[in-house]
mmCIF file of C-alpha atoms (C1' of nucleotides) in Angstrom:
data_model
loop_
_atom_site.group_PDB
_atom_site.id
_atom_site.type_symbol
_atom_site.label_atom_id
_atom_site.label_comp_id
_atom_site.label_asym_id
_atom_site.label_seq_id
_atom_site.Cartn_x
_atom_site.Cartn_y
_atom_site.Cartn_z
ATOM 1 C CA MET D 682 -21.928 -36.815 12.792
ATOM 2 C CA ALA D 683 -18.854 -38.050 11.276
ATOM 3 C CA THR D 684 -20.660 -39.879 8.781
ATOM 4 C CA LEU D 685 -22.848 -36.642 7.837
ATOM 5 C CA ASP D 686 -19.721 -34.727 7.513
ATOM 6 C CA ALA D 687 -18.344 -37.023 5.093
ATOM 7 C CA LEU D 688 -21.342 -36.211 2.623
ATOM 8 C CA ASN D 689 -20.516 -32.981 2.920
ATOM 9 C CA PRO D 690 -17.335 -31.538 2.134
ATOM 10 C CA SER D 691 -17.802 -28.018 3.230
ATOM 11 C CA PRO D 692 -20.156 -28.488 6.270
ATOM 12 C CA ASN D 693 -19.663 -25.091 7.438
ATOM 13 C CA SER D 694 -20.060 -23.294 4.316
ATOM 14 C CA SER D 695 -20.437 -19.852 5.922
ATOM 15 C CA ALA D 696 -16.959 -19.736 6.982
ATOM 16 C CA ALA D 697 -16.012 -20.051 3.395
ATOM 17 C CA GLU D 698 -12.652 -17.814 2.104
ATOM 18 C CA LEU D 699 -13.842 -14.756 1.219
ATOM 19 C CA SER D 700 -13.273 -14.074 -2.927
ATOM 20 C CA GLU D 701 -11.164 -11.674 -4.173
ATOM 21 C CA LEU D 702 -14.179 -9.136 -5.082
ATOM 22 C CA GLU D 703 -15.684 -9.675 -1.503
ATOM 23 C CA VAL D 704 -12.162 -8.828 -0.165
ATOM 24 C CA GLY D 705 -11.982 -5.739 -2.404
ATOM 25 C CA VAL D 706 -15.495 -4.568 -1.610
ATOM 26 C CA ILE D 707 -15.098 -5.070 1.964
ATOM 27 C CA ASP D 708 -11.858 -2.985 2.154
ATOM 28 C CA PHE D 709 -13.373 -0.408 0.330
ATOM 29 C CA PHE D 710 -16.007 0.320 2.936
ATOM 30 C CA VAL D 711 -13.506 -0.134 5.522
ATOM 31 C CA SER D 712 -11.626 2.770 4.262
ATOM 32 C CA ALA D 713 -14.889 4.376 3.537
ATOM 33 C CA VAL D 714 -16.489 4.296 7.137
ATOM 34 C CA LYS D 715 -13.146 5.429 8.458
ATOM 35 C CA VAL D 716 -13.619 8.914 6.873
ATOM 36 C CA LEU D 717 -16.644 8.887 8.991
ATOM 37 C CA GLY D 718 -14.790 8.059 12.042
ATOM 38 C CA PHE D 719 -16.275 4.559 12.594
ATOM 39 C CA PRO D 720 -14.048 1.596 13.524
ATOM 40 C CA LYS D 721 -12.887 -1.069 10.920
ATOM 41 C CA SER D 722 -15.269 -3.840 12.219
ATOM 42 C CA ILE D 723 -18.321 -1.283 10.907
ATOM 43 C CA GLY D 724 -16.961 -1.404 7.590
ATOM 44 C CA GLU D 725 -16.342 -4.874 7.364
ATOM 45 C CA ILE D 726 -19.935 -5.682 8.303
ATOM 46 C CA TYR D 727 -21.509 -3.227 6.223
ATOM 47 C CA GLY D 728 -19.275 -4.412 3.134
ATOM 48 C CA MET D 729 -19.949 -7.934 3.839
ATOM 49 C CA LEU D 730 -23.718 -7.533 3.654
ATOM 50 C CA PHE D 731 -23.559 -5.156 0.687
ATOM 51 C CA VAL D 732 -21.767 -7.597 -1.711
ATOM 52 C CA SER D 733 -23.961 -10.512 -0.248
ATOM 53 C CA SER D 734 -27.111 -11.405 -2.111
ATOM 54 C CA ASP D 735 -28.727 -12.795 0.655
ATOM 55 C CA PRO D 736 -29.297 -11.491 4.100
ATOM 56 C CA LEU D 737 -26.824 -12.785 6.711
ATOM 57 C CA PRO D 738 -27.386 -13.939 10.466
ATOM 58 C CA LEU D 739 -24.625 -12.847 13.018
ATOM 59 C CA ASP D 740 -22.874 -16.133 12.816
ATOM 60 C CA THR D 741 -22.065 -15.774 9.212
ATOM 61 C CA LEU D 742 -20.623 -12.491 9.895
ATOM 62 C CA VAL D 743 -18.527 -14.022 12.279
ATOM 63 C CA ASP D 744 -17.174 -16.773 10.614
ATOM 64 C CA ARG D 745 -16.841 -15.204 7.419
ATOM 65 C CA LEU D 746 -15.134 -11.946 8.535
ATOM 66 C CA ARG D 747 -13.366 -13.831 11.498
ATOM 67 C CA MET D 748 -14.685 -11.042 14.202
ATOM 68 C CA SER D 749 -15.582 -11.762 17.736
ATOM 69 C CA LYS D 750 -19.409 -12.326 18.377
ATOM 70 C CA GLY D 751 -18.977 -9.008 20.498
ATOM 71 C CA SER D 752 -17.812 -7.100 17.533
ATOM 72 C CA ALA D 753 -20.489 -8.464 15.470
ATOM 73 C CA SER D 754 -23.254 -7.887 17.647
ATOM 74 C CA GLN D 755 -22.174 -4.268 18.600
ATOM 75 C CA GLY D 756 -21.518 -3.421 14.991
ATOM 76 C CA LEU D 757 -24.822 -4.643 13.711
ATOM 77 C CA LYS D 758 -26.667 -2.466 16.847
ATOM 78 C CA PHE D 759 -24.544 0.545 15.580
ATOM 79 C CA LEU D 760 -25.552 -0.018 11.945
ATOM 80 C CA ARG D 761 -29.298 -0.555 12.869
ATOM 81 C CA THR D 762 -29.544 2.847 15.088
ATOM 82 C CA PHE D 763 -29.158 4.482 11.939
ATOM 83 C CA GLY D 764 -30.707 2.395 9.474
ATOM 84 C CA ALA D 765 -27.605 1.374 7.551
ATOM 85 C CA VAL D 766 -28.639 -2.285 8.099
ATOM 86 C CA LYS D 767 -32.052 -4.127 8.253
ATOM 87 C CA ALA D 768 -33.390 -7.117 9.922
ATOM 88 C CA VAL D 769 -35.270 -9.037 7.671
ATOM 89 C CA TYR D 770 -37.179 -12.226 8.660
ATOM 90 C CA GLN D 771 -36.148 -15.516 7.272
ATOM 91 C CA PRO D 772 -38.649 -18.381 6.967
ATOM 92 C CA GLY D 773 -37.566 -21.395 8.675
ATOM 93 C CA ASP D 774 -34.728 -19.705 10.631
ATOM 94 C CA ARG D 775 -34.977 -18.346 14.230
ATOM 95 C CA ARG D 776 -31.936 -16.112 13.739
ATOM 96 C CA ASP D 777 -32.147 -12.411 12.803
ATOM 97 C CA HIS D 778 -30.971 -12.076 9.043
ATOM 98 C CA PHE D 779 -29.539 -8.610 7.918
ATOM 99 C CA THR D 780 -29.312 -6.811 4.613
ATOM 100 C CA ALA D 781 -27.465 -3.526 3.942
ATOM 101 C CA GLU D 782 -29.727 -0.435 2.933
ATOM 102 C CA LEU D 783 -28.691 0.866 -0.104
ATOM 103 C CA GLU D 784 -30.064 4.363 -0.654
ATOM 104 C CA LEU D 785 -27.460 6.807 -0.366
ATOM 105 C CA LYS D 786 -30.095 9.389 0.791
ATOM 106 C CA ARG D 787 -31.284 7.249 3.674
ATOM 107 C CA LEU D 788 -27.697 6.478 4.856
ATOM 108 C CA THR D 789 -26.881 10.097 4.900
ATOM 109 C CA ALA D 790 -29.984 10.866 6.984
ATOM 110 C CA GLY D 791 -29.092 8.332 9.428
ATOM 111 C CA PHE D 792 -25.661 9.728 9.675
ATOM 112 C CA LEU D 793 -26.758 13.307 10.089
ATOM 113 C CA ARG D 794 -29.397 12.150 12.551
ATOM 114 C CA GLU D 795 -27.289 10.121 14.794
ATOM 115 C CA GLN D 796 -24.012 11.415 14.466
ATOM 116 C CA ILE D 797 -24.187 15.222 13.688
ATOM 117 C CA GLN D 798 -27.598 16.503 14.875
ATOM 118 C CA PRO D 799 -26.489 15.452 18.630
ATOM 119 C CA ARG D 800 -23.171 17.256 18.123
ATOM 120 C CA LEU D 801 -24.714 20.561 16.822
ATOM 121 C CA ASP D 802 -26.990 20.597 19.659
ATOM 122 C CA HIS D 803 -24.563 20.094 22.355
ATOM 123 C CA GLY D 804 -22.493 22.868 20.470
ATOM 124 C CA GLU D 805 -25.365 25.209 20.632
ATOM 125 C CA GLU D 806 -25.698 24.453 24.428
ATOM 126 C CA ARG D 807 -22.224 25.433 24.845
ATOM 127 C CA LEU D 808 -22.331 28.453 22.939
ATOM 128 C CA GLY D 809 -25.390 29.619 24.881
ATOM 129 C CA ARG D 810 -23.220 29.611 28.003
ATOM 130 C CA LEU D 811 -20.555 31.347 26.269
ATOM 131 C CA SER D 812 -22.706 34.092 25.016
ATOM 132 C CA HIS D 813 -23.800 34.438 28.473
ATOM 133 C CA LEU D 814 -20.243 34.584 29.652
ATOM 134 C CA THR D 815 -19.511 37.346 26.801
ATOM 135 C CA ALA D 816 -21.959 39.965 28.848
ATOM 136 C CA GLN D 817 -19.318 39.958 31.698
ATOM 137 C CA LEU D 818 -16.575 40.992 29.940
ATOM 138 C CA SER D 819 -14.683 44.346 29.830
ATOM 139 C CA GLN D 820 -15.836 47.105 27.748
ATOM 140 C CA ASP D 821 -12.548 47.460 26.217
ATOM 141 C CA ALA D 822 -11.233 46.570 22.644
ATOM 142 C CA VAL D 823 -10.405 42.944 23.700
ATOM 143 C CA GLY D 824 -13.780 42.632 25.294
ATOM 144 C CA GLU D 825 -15.631 43.994 22.075
ATOM 145 C CA PHE D 826 -13.303 41.783 20.043
ATOM 146 C CA GLN D 827 -14.264 38.540 22.074
ATOM 147 C CA ARG D 828 -18.114 39.088 21.858
ATOM 148 C CA GLU D 829 -17.654 39.426 18.105
ATOM 149 C CA ARG D 830 -15.984 36.199 18.004
ATOM 150 C CA VAL D 831 -18.653 34.062 19.779
ATOM 151 C CA GLN D 832 -21.302 35.887 18.002
ATOM 152 C CA LYS D 833 -19.458 34.494 14.534
ATOM 153 C CA LEU D 834 -19.590 31.242 16.225
ATOM 154 C CA GLU D 835 -23.302 31.268 16.578
ATOM 155 C CA ARG D 836 -23.563 32.118 12.816
ATOM 156 C CA TRP D 837 -21.359 29.465 11.987
ATOM 157 C CA SER D 838 -23.720 26.973 14.108
ATOM 158 C CA ALA D 839 -26.655 28.448 12.525
ATOM 159 C CA ARG D 840 -25.529 27.943 8.896
ATOM 160 C CA SER D 841 -24.480 24.340 9.904
ATOM 161 C CA ARG D 842 -28.181 23.869 10.901
ATOM 162 C CA GLU D 843 -29.487 25.103 7.732
ATOM 163 C CA VAL D 844 -27.022 23.247 5.400
ATOM 164 C CA MET D 845 -27.799 19.852 7.054
ATOM 165 C CA PRO D 846 -31.224 19.308 5.362
ATOM 166 C CA LEU D 847 -29.925 20.503 2.201
ATOM 167 C CA LEU D 848 -27.343 17.728 2.268
ATOM 168 C CA GLY D 849 -30.395 15.506 1.933
ATOM 169 C CA SER D 850 -31.817 16.957 -1.058
ATOM 170 C CA LEU D 851 -28.620 17.057 -2.886
ATOM 171 C CA LEU D 852 -28.361 13.422 -2.807
ATOM 172 C CA GLU D 853 -32.182 13.029 -4.006
ATOM 173 C CA MET N 497 18.451 38.908 35.385
ATOM 174 C CA ALA N 498 16.904 39.312 38.940
ATOM 175 C CA THR N 499 16.500 43.143 39.259
ATOM 176 C CA LEU N 500 14.475 43.183 35.979
ATOM 177 C CA ASP N 501 12.261 40.209 37.145
ATOM 178 C CA ALA N 502 11.447 42.210 40.103
ATOM 179 C CA LEU N 503 10.175 45.149 38.004
ATOM 180 C CA ASN N 504 7.543 42.761 35.988
ATOM 181 C CA PRO N 505 5.656 40.792 38.329
ATOM 182 C CA SER N 506 4.578 38.629 35.342
ATOM 183 C CA PRO N 507 7.752 38.502 33.178
ATOM 184 C CA ASN N 508 6.447 35.638 30.865
ATOM 185 C CA SER N 509 2.909 37.191 30.174
ATOM 186 C CA SER N 510 2.248 34.672 27.315
ATOM 187 C CA ALA N 511 1.589 32.048 29.958
ATOM 188 C CA ALA N 512 -1.079 33.731 31.928
ATOM 189 C CA GLU N 513 -3.946 31.305 32.818
ATOM 190 C CA LEU N 514 -6.717 31.041 30.326
ATOM 191 C CA SER N 515 -9.646 32.887 30.990
ATOM 192 C CA GLU N 516 -13.113 31.207 31.463
ATOM 193 C CA LEU N 517 -14.259 32.366 28.121
ATOM 194 C CA GLU N 518 -10.822 31.438 26.430
ATOM 195 C CA VAL N 519 -11.644 27.978 27.861
ATOM 196 C CA GLY N 520 -14.880 28.016 26.535
ATOM 197 C CA VAL N 521 -13.977 28.537 23.254
ATOM 198 C CA ILE N 522 -10.965 26.099 22.978
ATOM 199 C CA ASP N 523 -12.864 23.336 24.255
ATOM 200 C CA PHE N 524 -15.824 24.190 21.486
ATOM 201 C CA PHE N 525 -13.158 23.847 19.042
ATOM 202 C CA VAL N 526 -11.767 20.832 20.469
ATOM 203 C CA SER N 527 -15.093 19.341 20.385
ATOM 204 C CA ALA N 528 -15.743 20.252 16.592
ATOM 205 C CA VAL N 529 -12.630 19.286 15.157
ATOM 206 C CA LYS N 530 -13.254 15.740 17.092
ATOM 207 C CA VAL N 531 -16.063 15.403 14.523
ATOM 208 C CA LEU N 532 -13.773 15.990 11.875
ATOM 209 C CA GLY N 533 -11.364 13.184 12.907
ATOM 210 C CA PHE N 534 -8.677 15.649 14.078
ATOM 211 C CA PRO N 535 -6.687 15.416 17.445
ATOM 212 C CA LYS N 536 -7.738 17.494 20.134
ATOM 213 C CA SER N 537 -4.163 19.713 19.682
ATOM 214 C CA ILE N 538 -5.526 20.707 16.493
ATOM 215 C CA GLY N 539 -8.749 22.281 18.173
ATOM 216 C CA GLU N 540 -6.563 23.699 21.165
ATOM 217 C CA ILE N 541 -4.590 25.691 18.581
ATOM 218 C CA TYR N 542 -7.285 27.016 16.273
ATOM 219 C CA GLY N 543 -9.538 27.865 19.538
ATOM 220 C CA MET N 544 -6.821 29.785 20.853
ATOM 221 C CA LEU N 545 -6.294 31.783 17.540
ATOM 222 C CA PHE N 546 -9.739 32.153 17.011
ATOM 223 C CA VAL N 547 -10.261 33.959 20.625
ATOM 224 C CA SER N 548 -7.208 35.829 20.352
ATOM 225 C CA SER N 549 -7.088 39.250 19.184
ATOM 226 C CA ASP N 550 -3.514 39.234 17.866
ATOM 227 C CA PRO N 551 -1.535 36.903 15.931
ATOM 228 C CA LEU N 552 0.280 34.341 18.088
ATOM 229 C CA PRO N 553 3.763 32.485 17.832
ATOM 230 C CA LEU N 554 4.564 29.264 18.428
ATOM 231 C CA ASP N 555 6.006 29.833 21.983
ATOM 232 C CA THR N 556 3.035 31.602 23.190
ATOM 233 C CA LEU N 557 0.529 28.646 22.161
ATOM 234 C CA VAL N 558 2.777 26.189 23.879
ATOM 235 C CA ASP N 559 3.026 28.406 27.168
ATOM 236 C CA ARG N 560 -0.824 28.954 27.293
ATOM 237 C CA LEU N 561 -2.071 25.773 25.946
ATOM 238 C CA ARG N 562 0.502 23.842 28.006
ATOM 239 C CA MET N 563 1.464 21.585 25.098
ATOM 240 C CA SER N 564 4.593 20.395 23.597
ATOM 241 C CA LYS N 565 6.645 22.186 21.219
ATOM 242 C CA GLY N 566 6.484 19.223 18.704
ATOM 243 C CA SER N 567 2.282 19.133 19.104
ATOM 244 C CA ALA N 568 2.295 23.017 18.492
ATOM 245 C CA SER N 569 4.696 22.710 15.334
ATOM 246 C CA GLN N 570 3.063 19.733 14.051
ATOM 247 C CA GLY N 571 -0.484 21.186 14.707
ATOM 248 C CA LEU N 572 0.388 24.566 12.916
ATOM 249 C CA LYS N 573 1.790 22.804 9.720
ATOM 250 C CA PHE N 574 -1.481 20.828 9.774
ATOM 251 C CA LEU N 575 -3.729 23.652 9.947
ATOM 252 C CA ARG N 576 -1.556 25.513 7.319
ATOM 253 C CA THR N 577 -1.831 22.726 4.851
ATOM 254 C CA PHE N 578 -5.634 23.502 4.515
ATOM 255 C CA GLY N 579 -5.195 27.308 5.193
ATOM 256 C CA ALA N 580 -7.279 27.201 8.412
ATOM 257 C CA VAL N 581 -4.198 29.168 9.944
ATOM 258 C CA LYS N 582 -2.377 31.777 8.338
ATOM 259 C CA ALA N 583 1.210 33.111 8.867
ATOM 260 C CA VAL N 584 1.343 36.905 9.369
ATOM 261 C CA TYR N 585 4.344 39.133 9.620
ATOM 262 C CA GLN N 586 5.102 40.852 12.879
ATOM 263 C CA PRO N 587 7.512 43.707 12.510
ATOM 264 C CA GLY N 588 10.277 43.587 14.977
ATOM 265 C CA ASP N 589 10.052 39.898 15.937
ATOM 266 C CA ARG N 590 11.559 37.110 13.845
ATOM 267 C CA ARG N 591 9.216 34.524 15.160
ATOM 268 C CA ASP N 592 6.384 33.545 12.473
ATOM 269 C CA HIS N 593 2.779 34.673 14.065
ATOM 270 C CA PHE N 594 -0.241 32.962 13.415
ATOM 271 C CA THR N 595 -3.983 33.887 13.075
ATOM 272 C CA ALA N 596 -7.104 31.816 12.369
ATOM 273 C CA GLU N 597 -8.926 31.821 8.721
ATOM 274 C CA LEU N 598 -12.492 32.854 9.558
ATOM 275 C CA GLU N 599 -14.356 32.363 6.545
ATOM 276 C CA LEU N 600 -16.032 29.021 6.480
ATOM 277 C CA LYS N 601 -15.988 28.709 2.822
ATOM 278 C CA ARG N 602 -12.209 28.576 2.644
ATOM 279 C CA LEU N 603 -12.007 26.328 5.854
ATOM 280 C CA THR N 604 -14.649 23.980 4.145
ATOM 281 C CA ALA N 605 -12.607 24.232 0.878
ATOM 282 C CA GLY N 606 -9.515 23.402 2.442
ATOM 283 C CA PHE N 607 -11.144 20.454 4.474
ATOM 284 C CA LEU N 608 -12.329 18.868 1.207
ATOM 285 C CA ARG N 609 -9.309 19.690 -0.676
ATOM 286 C CA GLU N 610 -7.017 18.188 1.491
ATOM 287 C CA GLN N 611 -8.931 15.163 3.441
ATOM 288 C CA ILE N 612 -11.815 14.293 1.436
ATOM 289 C CA GLN N 613 -10.786 14.834 -2.564
ATOM 290 C CA PRO N 614 -7.435 12.218 -1.619
ATOM 291 C CA ARG N 615 -9.732 9.783 -0.399
ATOM 292 C CA LEU N 616 -12.108 9.981 -3.360
ATOM 293 C CA ASP N 617 -9.324 9.408 -5.483
ATOM 294 C CA HIS N 618 -8.069 6.598 -3.953
ATOM 295 C CA GLY N 619 -11.539 4.948 -3.596
ATOM 296 C CA GLU N 620 -12.153 5.505 -7.458
ATOM 297 C CA GLU N 621 -8.746 3.817 -8.229
ATOM 298 C CA ARG N 622 -9.997 0.869 -5.990
ATOM 299 C CA LEU N 623 -13.262 0.663 -7.771
ATOM 300 C CA GLY N 624 -11.469 0.208 -11.027
ATOM 301 C CA ARG N 625 -9.797 -2.767 -10.010
ATOM 302 C CA LEU N 626 -13.104 -4.098 -8.620
ATOM 303 C CA SER N 627 -14.715 -3.371 -11.827
ATOM 304 C CA HIS N 628 -12.448 -5.042 -13.699
ATOM 305 C CA LEU N 629 -12.378 -8.285 -11.373
ATOM 306 C CA THR N 630 -16.332 -8.283 -12.079
ATOM 307 C CA ALA N 631 -15.566 -9.193 -15.987
ATOM 308 C CA GLN N 632 -14.056 -12.437 -14.424
ATOM 309 C CA LEU N 633 -17.013 -13.256 -12.664
ATOM 310 C CA SER N 634 -19.584 -16.158 -13.144
ATOM 311 C CA GLN N 635 -22.390 -15.561 -15.570
ATOM 312 C CA ASP N 636 -24.764 -16.724 -13.017
ATOM 313 C CA ALA N 637 -27.186 -14.744 -10.607
ATOM 314 C CA VAL N 638 -24.625 -14.326 -7.923
ATOM 315 C CA GLY N 639 -22.162 -13.043 -10.441
ATOM 316 C CA GLU N 640 -24.947 -10.705 -12.019
ATOM 317 C CA PHE N 641 -25.725 -9.481 -8.730
ATOM 318 C CA GLN N 642 -22.193 -8.782 -7.851
ATOM 319 C CA ARG N 643 -21.313 -6.733 -10.693
ATOM 320 C CA GLU N 644 -24.382 -4.752 -10.183
ATOM 321 C CA ARG N 645 -23.147 -3.913 -6.712
ATOM 322 C CA VAL N 646 -19.883 -2.979 -7.817
ATOM 323 C CA GLN N 647 -21.697 -0.655 -10.463
ATOM 324 C CA LYS N 648 -23.602 0.665 -7.566
ATOM 325 C CA LEU N 649 -20.493 1.834 -5.882
ATOM 326 C CA GLU N 650 -19.267 3.596 -8.886
ATOM 327 C CA ARG N 651 -22.487 5.749 -9.038
ATOM 328 C CA TRP N 652 -22.121 6.352 -5.485
ATOM 329 C CA SER N 653 -18.849 7.613 -5.995
ATOM 330 C CA ALA N 654 -19.473 9.645 -8.998
ATOM 331 C CA ARG N 655 -22.330 11.329 -6.990
ATOM 332 C CA SER N 656 -20.330 12.366 -4.064
ATOM 333 C CA ARG N 657 -17.664 13.986 -6.467
ATOM 334 C CA GLU N 658 -20.750 16.052 -7.980
ATOM 335 C CA VAL N 659 -21.768 16.825 -4.713
ATOM 336 C CA MET N 660 -18.544 18.182 -3.019
ATOM 337 C CA PRO N 661 -18.282 21.455 -4.985
ATOM 338 C CA LEU N 662 -22.046 22.077 -4.312
ATOM 339 C CA LEU N 663 -21.178 22.431 -0.649
ATOM 340 C CA GLY N 664 -18.784 25.075 -1.089
ATOM 341 C CA SER N 665 -21.793 27.168 -2.675
ATOM 342 C CA LEU N 666 -24.101 26.171 0.113
ATOM 343 C CA LEU N 667 -21.609 27.758 2.276
ATOM 344 C CA GLU N 668 -21.459 31.176 -0.035
ATOM 345 C "C1'" DG T 451 -38.039 -27.672 33.332
ATOM 346 C "C1'" DA T 452 -33.850 -28.817 31.349
ATOM 347 C "C1'" DT T 453 -31.116 -27.646 27.336
ATOM 348 C "C1'" DT T 454 -29.744 -25.313 23.375
ATOM 349 C "C1'" DT T 455 -29.593 -21.706 20.428
ATOM 350 C "C1'" DT T 456 -29.189 -16.996 19.789
ATOM 351 C "C1'" DG T 457 -27.559 -12.691 21.133
ATOM 352 C "C1'" DT T 458 -26.049 -8.951 24.568
ATOM 353 C "C1'" DT T 459 -22.909 -6.867 27.883
ATOM 354 C "C1'" DC T 460 -18.800 -5.523 29.615
ATOM 355 C "C1'" DA T 461 -13.953 -6.097 31.953
ATOM 356 C "C1'" DA T 462 -9.740 -7.034 30.075
ATOM 357 C "C1'" DG T 463 -6.381 -7.044 26.443
ATOM 358 C "C1'" DA T 464 -4.715 -5.334 21.845
ATOM 359 C "C1'" DA T 465 -4.172 -2.120 18.755
ATOM 360 C "C1'" DA T 466 -3.827 2.639 16.821
ATOM 361 C "C1'" DA T 467 -3.392 7.351 17.230
ATOM 362 C "C1'" DA T 468 -1.761 11.501 19.520
ATOM 363 C "C1'" DA T 469 1.708 13.861 22.696
ATOM 364 C "C1'" DT T 470 5.915 14.429 24.482
ATOM 365 C "C1'" DG T 471 10.763 15.886 24.356
ATOM 366 C "C1'" DA T 472 15.319 15.657 23.170
ATOM 367 C "C1'" DA T 473 18.348 16.007 19.540
ATOM 368 C "C1'" DC T 474 18.785 18.311 15.362
ATOM 369 C "C1'" DA T 475 18.934 22.353 11.586
ATOM 370 C "C1'" DA T 476 18.416 26.660 9.599
ATOM 371 C "C1'" DA T 477 18.578 31.226 10.204
ATOM 372 C "C1'" DA T 478 19.410 35.445 12.482
ATOM 373 C "C1'" DT T 479 22.416 37.870 15.755
ATOM 374 C "C1'" DA T 480 26.717 38.796 18.270
ATOM 375 C "C1'" DT V 247 32.834 32.206 13.310
ATOM 376 C "C1'" DA V 248 30.457 31.255 17.789
ATOM 377 C "C1'" DT V 249 26.397 31.713 19.884
ATOM 378 C "C1'" DT V 250 21.636 32.353 20.554
ATOM 379 C "C1'" DT V 251 16.850 31.975 18.845
ATOM 380 C "C1'" DT V 252 13.098 29.441 16.264
ATOM 381 C "C1'" DG V 253 11.204 25.776 14.677
ATOM 382 C "C1'" DT V 254 10.903 20.721 13.074
ATOM 383 C "C1'" DT V 255 11.555 15.712 13.127
ATOM 384 C "C1'" DC V 256 10.938 11.497 14.970
ATOM 385 C "C1'" DA V 257 11.673 7.708 18.589
ATOM 386 C "C1'" DT V 258 9.367 6.609 22.588
ATOM 387 C "C1'" DT V 259 5.580 7.077 25.910
ATOM 388 C "C1'" DT V 260 0.940 7.934 26.845
ATOM 389 C "C1'" DT V 261 -3.687 8.046 26.051
ATOM 390 C "C1'" DT V 262 -7.753 6.741 23.408
ATOM 391 C "C1'" DT V 263 -10.229 3.707 20.984
ATOM 392 C "C1'" DC V 264 -11.248 -0.866 19.472
ATOM 393 C "C1'" DT V 265 -11.749 -5.949 19.760
ATOM 394 C "C1'" DT V 266 -12.009 -9.908 22.302
ATOM 395 C "C1'" DG V 267 -13.857 -13.544 24.941
ATOM 396 C "C1'" DA V 268 -16.427 -15.239 28.842
ATOM 397 C "C1'" DA V 269 -20.507 -14.461 31.647
ATOM 398 C "C1'" DC V 270 -25.030 -13.723 31.370
ATOM 399 C "C1'" DA V 271 -30.001 -13.162 29.633
ATOM 400 C "C1'" DA V 272 -33.999 -14.441 26.846
ATOM 401 C "C1'" DA V 273 -36.201 -17.133 24.169
ATOM 402 C "C1'" DA V 274 -37.031 -21.363 21.490
ATOM 403 C "C1'" DT V 275 -37.084 -26.341 21.652
ATOM 404 C "C1'" DC V 276 -36.713 -30.754 23.452
#
DNA sequence: GATTTTGTTCAAGAAAAAATGAACAAAATA
DNA sequence: TATTTTGTTCATTTTTTCTTGAACAAAATC
């Protein structure tokens, strides 16, 4: 292979250093996903795909971001679960290639569906149990107070559920 | 003091075990604040104040939640910065007493103001620098592509800023 | 069917975040 | 002014979360 290498000064082009702009965009997303409570690697992957004009395979992410294969694999899996990243068929290459989803509305919808909905559901289950508990509370002022507080939580929960779909329409 | 202790079977009433309902409510808030990216102790404190009919001083939080004084102090400070907890004057007690803010709209406003706004501001600064960088990009397809992507980020950022105040009105 | 390529999983290590508790400061009380 | 009460700060420890890399599986290629 030595001879072929000589013909190509940068045999592994996918490992090229990131440009200043690329670093900036990736960094922007690293901060952004931290707000959502996701790990840095998620921001790096999405950011890299976002600045890249072509779909990229896992290898390239590993090389250019200097990230382990494990992180890249898990990160892509996670991003796919809520449609932030799509697999794109590349003719003549059997590796999967990925691009970033660019519609803010879809990204939001995926986030709400995968991250928020399940927690709201879980919260409602808990509230159901709490509500049941309040029935056994004493009939004095403290008991009455606590019953009211649990009711307030139920109103909050219901309100949150109503607001969620509205968020999507705000981004229309 | 031994004689007085004998008269009072539970001298430190603030250390009473949490009731099942109290544990449930506190647990609910611990999960809730995790969604927002806050530590457990924040949820414990807010939850405890939320189920308590009377304003509580720091000591009581430390005793009942079995939490260090440091955590309680820092947690209360944090909660006060965005108005989730208010100090209430208690006649005849020189300690500060705290209650939970109960208006969902105010809580949201505080969260947006203290947590989201600063990050949006910071993000815009970064985008300013990135936008400046794009001016120096090559005039080829890749350069054009990257300029467009940075513009897209700027639109996202502007949109996010527009949506924020609307969130408040949704909760009205 | 052996080999290479591609991607996943998961135990262990590394890094980041949170909690602790002791030292300190400030203010009230004695 | 000395002492006690109340609350804060911050270096250290603990806990939690993230990343790594090696072992493994699946599928394509030889």
